[in-house]
Amino acid sequence: MNAIEKITQLGQSLWYDNIQRKLLENGEFAAMIKRGDIRGMTSNPTIFNNAIAKSNDYDSALLPLAWAGWDAEKIFWQLAIEDIRAACDLFHPLYEETNGGDGYVSIEVSPDLAHDTEATIRQVEQLWARVRRPNLMVKIPATKAGVPAIRKAISVGINVNVTLIFSLTRYAEVMEAYLSGLEDHLAAGHSVEHIASVASFFVSRVDTKIDPRLPEGSPLRGKAAVANAKLAYDEYQKTFTSHRWAKLKTQGARVQRPLWASTSTKNPAYPDTIYVDNLIGPETVNTVPPATLEAVRDHGIAEVTLTQDLDQARDALSQLEAAGISMDVVTQELEDEGVKAFIDAFTQLLKTIDERRKNAVSALGPLAASVSKRISQLETDSVPARLWGHDPTLWTADPEGQAEVRKRMGWLDSPEKARARLQEYRSFAQEILEKAKIDRVLVLGMGGSSLTAEVFASLLDGEKIDTPICLGILDSTDPEEVAKAGEQYPADKSLYIVASKSGGTAETIAGFNYFWKKSRKDGSHFIATTDSGSSLEALAKKRNFRKVFCADPSVGGRYSALTDFGMVPAALLSMDLNRLLDRADWMKSQCGEHVPAARNPGLALGAVIAEAALKGRDKLTILSDPSLSAFAFWIEQIVAESSGKDGKGILPVPLEPLGNVKEYGKDRLFVYLRQTGVFDERLKTLREAGHPVVELRLPGVYDVVAEMYRWEIATAIACSILGVNAFDQPDVETSKKITKQKIADYQKRGKLKEGKPAWKKDGVKVFASASVSGATLKTILNGFLKKAKPGGYVAINAYLPRNSEMIEALQAMRAAIRLRTGNAVTAGFGPRFQHSTGQFHKGGPKNALFIQITADPEADLDIPTEGLSFGTLIRAQALGDYEALVEAGRKVLRVHLSSARDVQQIVSALM
């Protein structure tokens, strides 16, 4: 039995004089309670100042509150009450187990109310009503004005922690206020059994105050504080053995336990447990800061000491009086200084919050006022409750559209559904990693079926975290990419995840057919993730796949991060699935039905990106640290495909090279995904120039899951504000139909129909939706780019292999085109982007120029059983995309190269 356990057995409870959001959220606080280290918790302005000012733990909560227009003090109380509620909930089992004997959490009224009785009473009642927990204690300072407030609070049944008690005289007044309050409550016809109170007697500060007034080497040094506390305990015993108390006790009243506060050692010459070891006794509490708690655990001495040496204690105080040191004067000074110290801490706390609030608001630039108004309107319109109630009228008035929405809202509860299947995921991963001896996994899937897996693998790789497998994705039909995947993921060492919600995704099935042949038709190396009843499920059963994961039919592909499409790869990567879902659950709780709109990070982000779009800043420019680059493309998919329809939408512009501030128009909203990087000076310059620049921190690998959930909420809310249905994709079928027709024609005639080029030279062909002029590729491109309009965008759709050489070339093009046109420039590899921004390109605003790039493959690969090659398939997809854009009235220029390596000709022409 350690010292803490012995102290508990002796009748004293150790409470924790500390609170931090991180401890509440990461399980440390819960573990301390479970071990029996702490039996309650206290807070004060200084503690909250340290917690908030010296960490970024509260940034995610503070950000939406600032965007909603709340002031610093209102923000503080929201943050503090959240922490206090969370701590109360963690302590509630102990509170129940001890029948209200322990498990209390204290929150203090504003210190600047210390001399205002009526204002203190009002705030006590407000805090009690807002926290709404039976194991809450509201701290009231034991000033002259505070004592009547103590009585009033007790009289209405509120638990009170009386703080800042220094003198025996004031302590007597506090006990009187408690007893009178109980009597008032009884007189009003109420039970007092549930009312609890502690009287916090401050200890170490007494020695800190008196010692300097004593001669060096005086035997009275370090004696006054303990002596004062022991005499206070003696007074406690007298009061709570009196006839008056006996009458209250018969009514079920509880004693007002003395609580020893300020028990950390201030003088390094004294033992670090001096104010614990010497103050142990029954029916008492000692509230200890972290360092003191550890010291007690390590070498505390557990024995009853409060009732020992009372005569010596009285003598010590008498000697001080004889030495000209008045305890009445000292304790009054300490009370005054204590109040001032808490006021100063509270002032500094509000100053810190206000600085962060201003920074958050200034980050929105010209959007600040409209975002604040929008968040208020979302609250007025009951949008949080309607979201969680699956109210389809948030997005559409069309009955058919509403029916589709109702079918697609299961993503809100994905964390719980995934947690119910953790054993299935873990067992499967164990089977693959330990029994099948597989060391690499390739996901064959497009869009939402593969992007989450890519994010997880990229993050783990970026953080240099070892994984038992190498995981990649194949979301291309480019022959070079397919061949490379075949080399890197040989059948004898690999597991292939064939992922498609519909089960019929052309690229996915082509990839499957290729790898099925390479595996010699060994189904043990394949699993499927698809909707129940799909053609892929039937295929998987026919081919004896190792396993079929039937995905949640109530979740659309782009909202499927926490379904089988993300969870199976996470399990195979040996990610901590509980931790992963804990982060998702955390964000879900932040965005819950009963969370105020101003506090909801998903809703607030949705308000920002929607208001930006409504103000013309519809180019969501996403910048990131390198390890988060895959997540930038995940965001691109969910935002573009959800919002880009009916001529409206928010265009994500992920990872566009950061340029000079003069290159950007007033159509930009910048979002920086920050992990460990330094905030770029160029971003500061953008802010200073009036551009909104929002920073989102993702310090750890698992934080990305919380952000995914936030962006799902944000996207749904933004679409509601814009007046579009977030859950359909009405314009993606056109290019698919054209592609299928071209493939059918090819299979009949052995040739793809693609029309005549408008210009050709040196192996380069140019096709255009309208007439072009120019003798060179440079003049043709220049002429086309002159059609760019302010506030529009240019999209580079490259049906090329996605490798470092091509990415570098596309990035160079983006920078050159932006410099020339002032437009945002997106770049996507086909056919990958068709499952991301394809919907936006056809259904979004008609203010874009499209440059499509295709190339003859250097080497082609046949697609087994399909009667065509990958080179033919990707060309058909490019032509289908091109003609669908023309059909949608878009301006398109197609540049066809004899080889992908010739892409540098386009780069040179743009320079």
Short mmCIF file of N, CA, C and O in Angstrom, two decimals, residues 390-428:
data_model
loop_
_atom_site.label_atom_id
_atom_site.label_comp_id
_atom_site.label_asym_id
_atom_site.label_seq_id
_atom_site.Cartn_x
_atom_site.Cartn_y
_atom_site.Cartn_z
N HIS A 390 -31.24 14.09 -39.62
CA HIS A 390 -31.26 13.66 -41.02
C HIS A 390 -32.34 14.38 -41.82
O HIS A 390 -33.01 13.79 -42.67
N ASP A 391 -32.51 15.67 -41.55
CA ASP A 391 -33.54 16.46 -42.21
C ASP A 391 -33.10 16.79 -43.64
O ASP A 391 -32.20 17.62 -43.84
N PRO A 392 -33.69 16.18 -44.65
CA PRO A 392 -33.22 16.38 -46.03
C PRO A 392 -33.49 17.77 -46.56
O PRO A 392 -32.89 18.18 -47.56
N THR A 393 -34.42 18.52 -45.90
CA THR A 393 -34.73 19.85 -46.41
C THR A 393 -33.57 20.82 -46.22
O THR A 393 -33.61 21.93 -46.76
N LEU A 394 -32.57 20.40 -45.49
CA LEU A 394 -31.36 21.22 -45.41
C LEU A 394 -30.69 21.35 -46.77
O LEU A 394 -29.97 22.33 -47.03
N TRP A 395 -30.92 20.38 -47.65
CA TRP A 395 -30.20 20.35 -48.92
C TRP A 395 -31.09 20.42 -50.16
O TRP A 395 -30.62 20.85 -51.21
N THR A 396 -32.31 19.96 -50.07
CA THR A 396 -33.14 19.92 -51.27
C THR A 396 -34.62 19.91 -50.93
O THR A 396 -35.02 19.40 -49.88
N ALA A 397 -35.39 20.46 -51.84
CA ALA A 397 -36.86 20.42 -51.71
C ALA A 397 -37.45 19.34 -52.61
O ALA A 397 -38.65 19.07 -52.54
N ASP A 398 -36.61 18.74 -53.43
CA ASP A 398 -37.06 17.72 -54.37
C ASP A 398 -37.33 16.41 -53.64
O ASP A 398 -36.46 15.91 -52.93
N PRO A 399 -38.52 15.81 -53.77
CA PRO A 399 -38.84 14.57 -53.06
C PRO A 399 -37.87 13.43 -53.35
O PRO A 399 -37.48 12.70 -52.43
N GLU A 400 -37.48 13.28 -54.62
CA GLU A 400 -36.53 12.22 -54.94
C GLU A 400 -35.18 12.49 -54.30
O GLU A 400 -34.53 11.58 -53.78
N GLY A 401 -34.76 13.75 -54.35
CA GLY A 401 -33.50 14.13 -53.72
C GLY A 401 -33.54 13.90 -52.22
O GLY A 401 -32.56 13.45 -51.61
N GLN A 402 -34.67 14.21 -51.61
CA GLN A 402 -34.82 14.02 -50.17
C GLN A 402 -34.72 12.54 -49.80
O GLN A 402 -34.11 12.18 -48.79
N ALA A 403 -35.31 11.70 -50.63
CA ALA A 403 -35.23 10.26 -50.37
C ALA A 403 -33.79 9.78 -50.43
O ALA A 403 -33.36 8.95 -49.62
N GLU A 404 -33.02 10.31 -51.39
CA GLU A 404 -31.61 9.94 -51.51
C GLU A 404 -30.82 10.41 -50.30
O GLU A 404 -29.95 9.69 -49.79
N VAL A 405 -31.10 11.62 -49.84
CA VAL A 405 -30.40 12.15 -48.66
C VAL A 405 -30.63 11.24 -47.46
O VAL A 405 -29.69 10.90 -46.73
N ARG A 406 -31.85 10.85 -47.24
CA ARG A 406 -32.17 9.99 -46.08
C ARG A 406 -31.39 8.68 -46.12
O ARG A 406 -31.05 8.12 -45.07
N LYS A 407 -31.09 8.22 -47.32
CA LYS A 407 -30.34 6.95 -47.45
C LYS A 407 -28.85 7.15 -47.21
O LYS A 407 -28.13 6.16 -47.06
N ARG A 408 -28.37 8.41 -47.21
CA ARG A 408 -26.93 8.66 -47.22
C ARG A 408 -26.41 9.35 -45.96
O ARG A 408 -25.34 9.94 -45.98
N MET A 409 -27.14 9.29 -44.85
CA MET A 409 -26.73 10.00 -43.65
C MET A 409 -26.03 9.11 -42.61
O MET A 409 -25.75 9.54 -41.50
N GLY A 410 -25.76 7.88 -42.98
CA GLY A 410 -25.15 6.95 -42.02
C GLY A 410 -23.74 7.33 -41.60
O GLY A 410 -23.24 6.85 -40.57
N TRP A 411 -23.09 8.19 -42.37
CA TRP A 411 -21.72 8.60 -42.04
C TRP A 411 -21.61 9.31 -40.69
O TRP A 411 -20.56 9.28 -40.05
N LEU A 412 -22.71 9.93 -40.26
CA LEU A 412 -22.66 10.62 -38.96
C LEU A 412 -22.34 9.66 -37.83
O LEU A 412 -21.70 10.04 -36.84
N ASP A 413 -22.76 8.41 -37.95
CA ASP A 413 -22.55 7.42 -36.90
C ASP A 413 -21.48 6.40 -37.25
O ASP A 413 -21.39 5.35 -36.63
N SER A 414 -20.66 6.70 -38.23
CA SER A 414 -19.62 5.76 -38.65
C SER A 414 -18.67 5.36 -37.53
O SER A 414 -18.26 4.19 -37.46
N PRO A 415 -18.27 6.26 -36.64
CA PRO A 415 -17.34 5.84 -35.57
C PRO A 415 -17.90 4.71 -34.70
O PRO A 415 -17.18 3.75 -34.40
N GLU A 416 -19.18 4.81 -34.32
CA GLU A 416 -19.77 3.76 -33.49
C GLU A 416 -19.89 2.45 -34.25
O GLU A 416 -19.61 1.37 -33.71
N LYS A 417 -20.30 2.55 -35.51
CA LYS A 417 -20.43 1.33 -36.31
C LYS A 417 -19.08 0.65 -36.49
O LYS A 417 -18.98 -0.59 -36.44
N ALA A 418 -18.05 1.44 -36.71
CA ALA A 418 -16.71 0.86 -36.89
C ALA A 418 -16.22 0.23 -35.59
O ALA A 418 -15.61 -0.85 -35.60
N ARG A 419 -16.51 0.86 -34.47
CA ARG A 419 -16.05 0.32 -33.18
C ARG A 419 -16.71 -1.04 -32.90
O ARG A 419 -16.08 -1.91 -32.30
N ALA A 420 -17.92 -1.20 -33.35
CA ALA A 420 -18.61 -2.48 -33.13
C ALA A 420 -17.97 -3.61 -33.93
O ALA A 420 -18.20 -4.79 -33.64
N ARG A 421 -17.14 -3.25 -34.91
CA ARG A 421 -16.53 -4.27 -35.77
C ARG A 421 -15.02 -4.36 -35.60
O ARG A 421 -14.32 -4.95 -36.43
N LEU A 422 -14.51 -3.79 -34.52
CA LEU A 422 -13.06 -3.77 -34.34
C LEU A 422 -12.45 -5.17 -34.31
O LEU A 422 -11.38 -5.39 -34.88
N GLN A 423 -13.12 -6.09 -33.66
CA GLN A 423 -12.57 -7.44 -33.58
C GLN A 423 -12.47 -8.07 -34.95
O GLN A 423 -11.50 -8.78 -35.25
N GLU A 424 -13.45 -7.80 -35.80
CA GLU A 424 -13.42 -8.34 -37.17
C GLU A 424 -12.22 -7.77 -37.93
O GLU A 424 -11.50 -8.51 -38.61
N TYR A 425 -12.00 -6.47 -37.81
CA TYR A 425 -10.87 -5.85 -38.50
C TYR A 425 -9.54 -6.40 -37.99
O TYR A 425 -8.64 -6.72 -38.77
N ARG A 426 -9.42 -6.51 -36.68
CA ARG A 426 -8.16 -6.97 -36.09
C ARG A 426 -7.89 -8.43 -36.43
O ARG A 426 -6.74 -8.80 -36.74
N SER A 427 -8.92 -9.24 -36.37
CA SER A 427 -8.73 -10.65 -36.68
C SER A 427 -8.30 -10.83 -38.13
O SER A 427 -7.42 -11.66 -38.43
N PHE A 428 -8.91 -10.06 -39.02
CA PHE A 428 -8.52 -10.16 -40.42
C PHE A 428 -7.08 -9.72 -40.62
O PHE A 428 -6.30 -10.39 -41.33
#
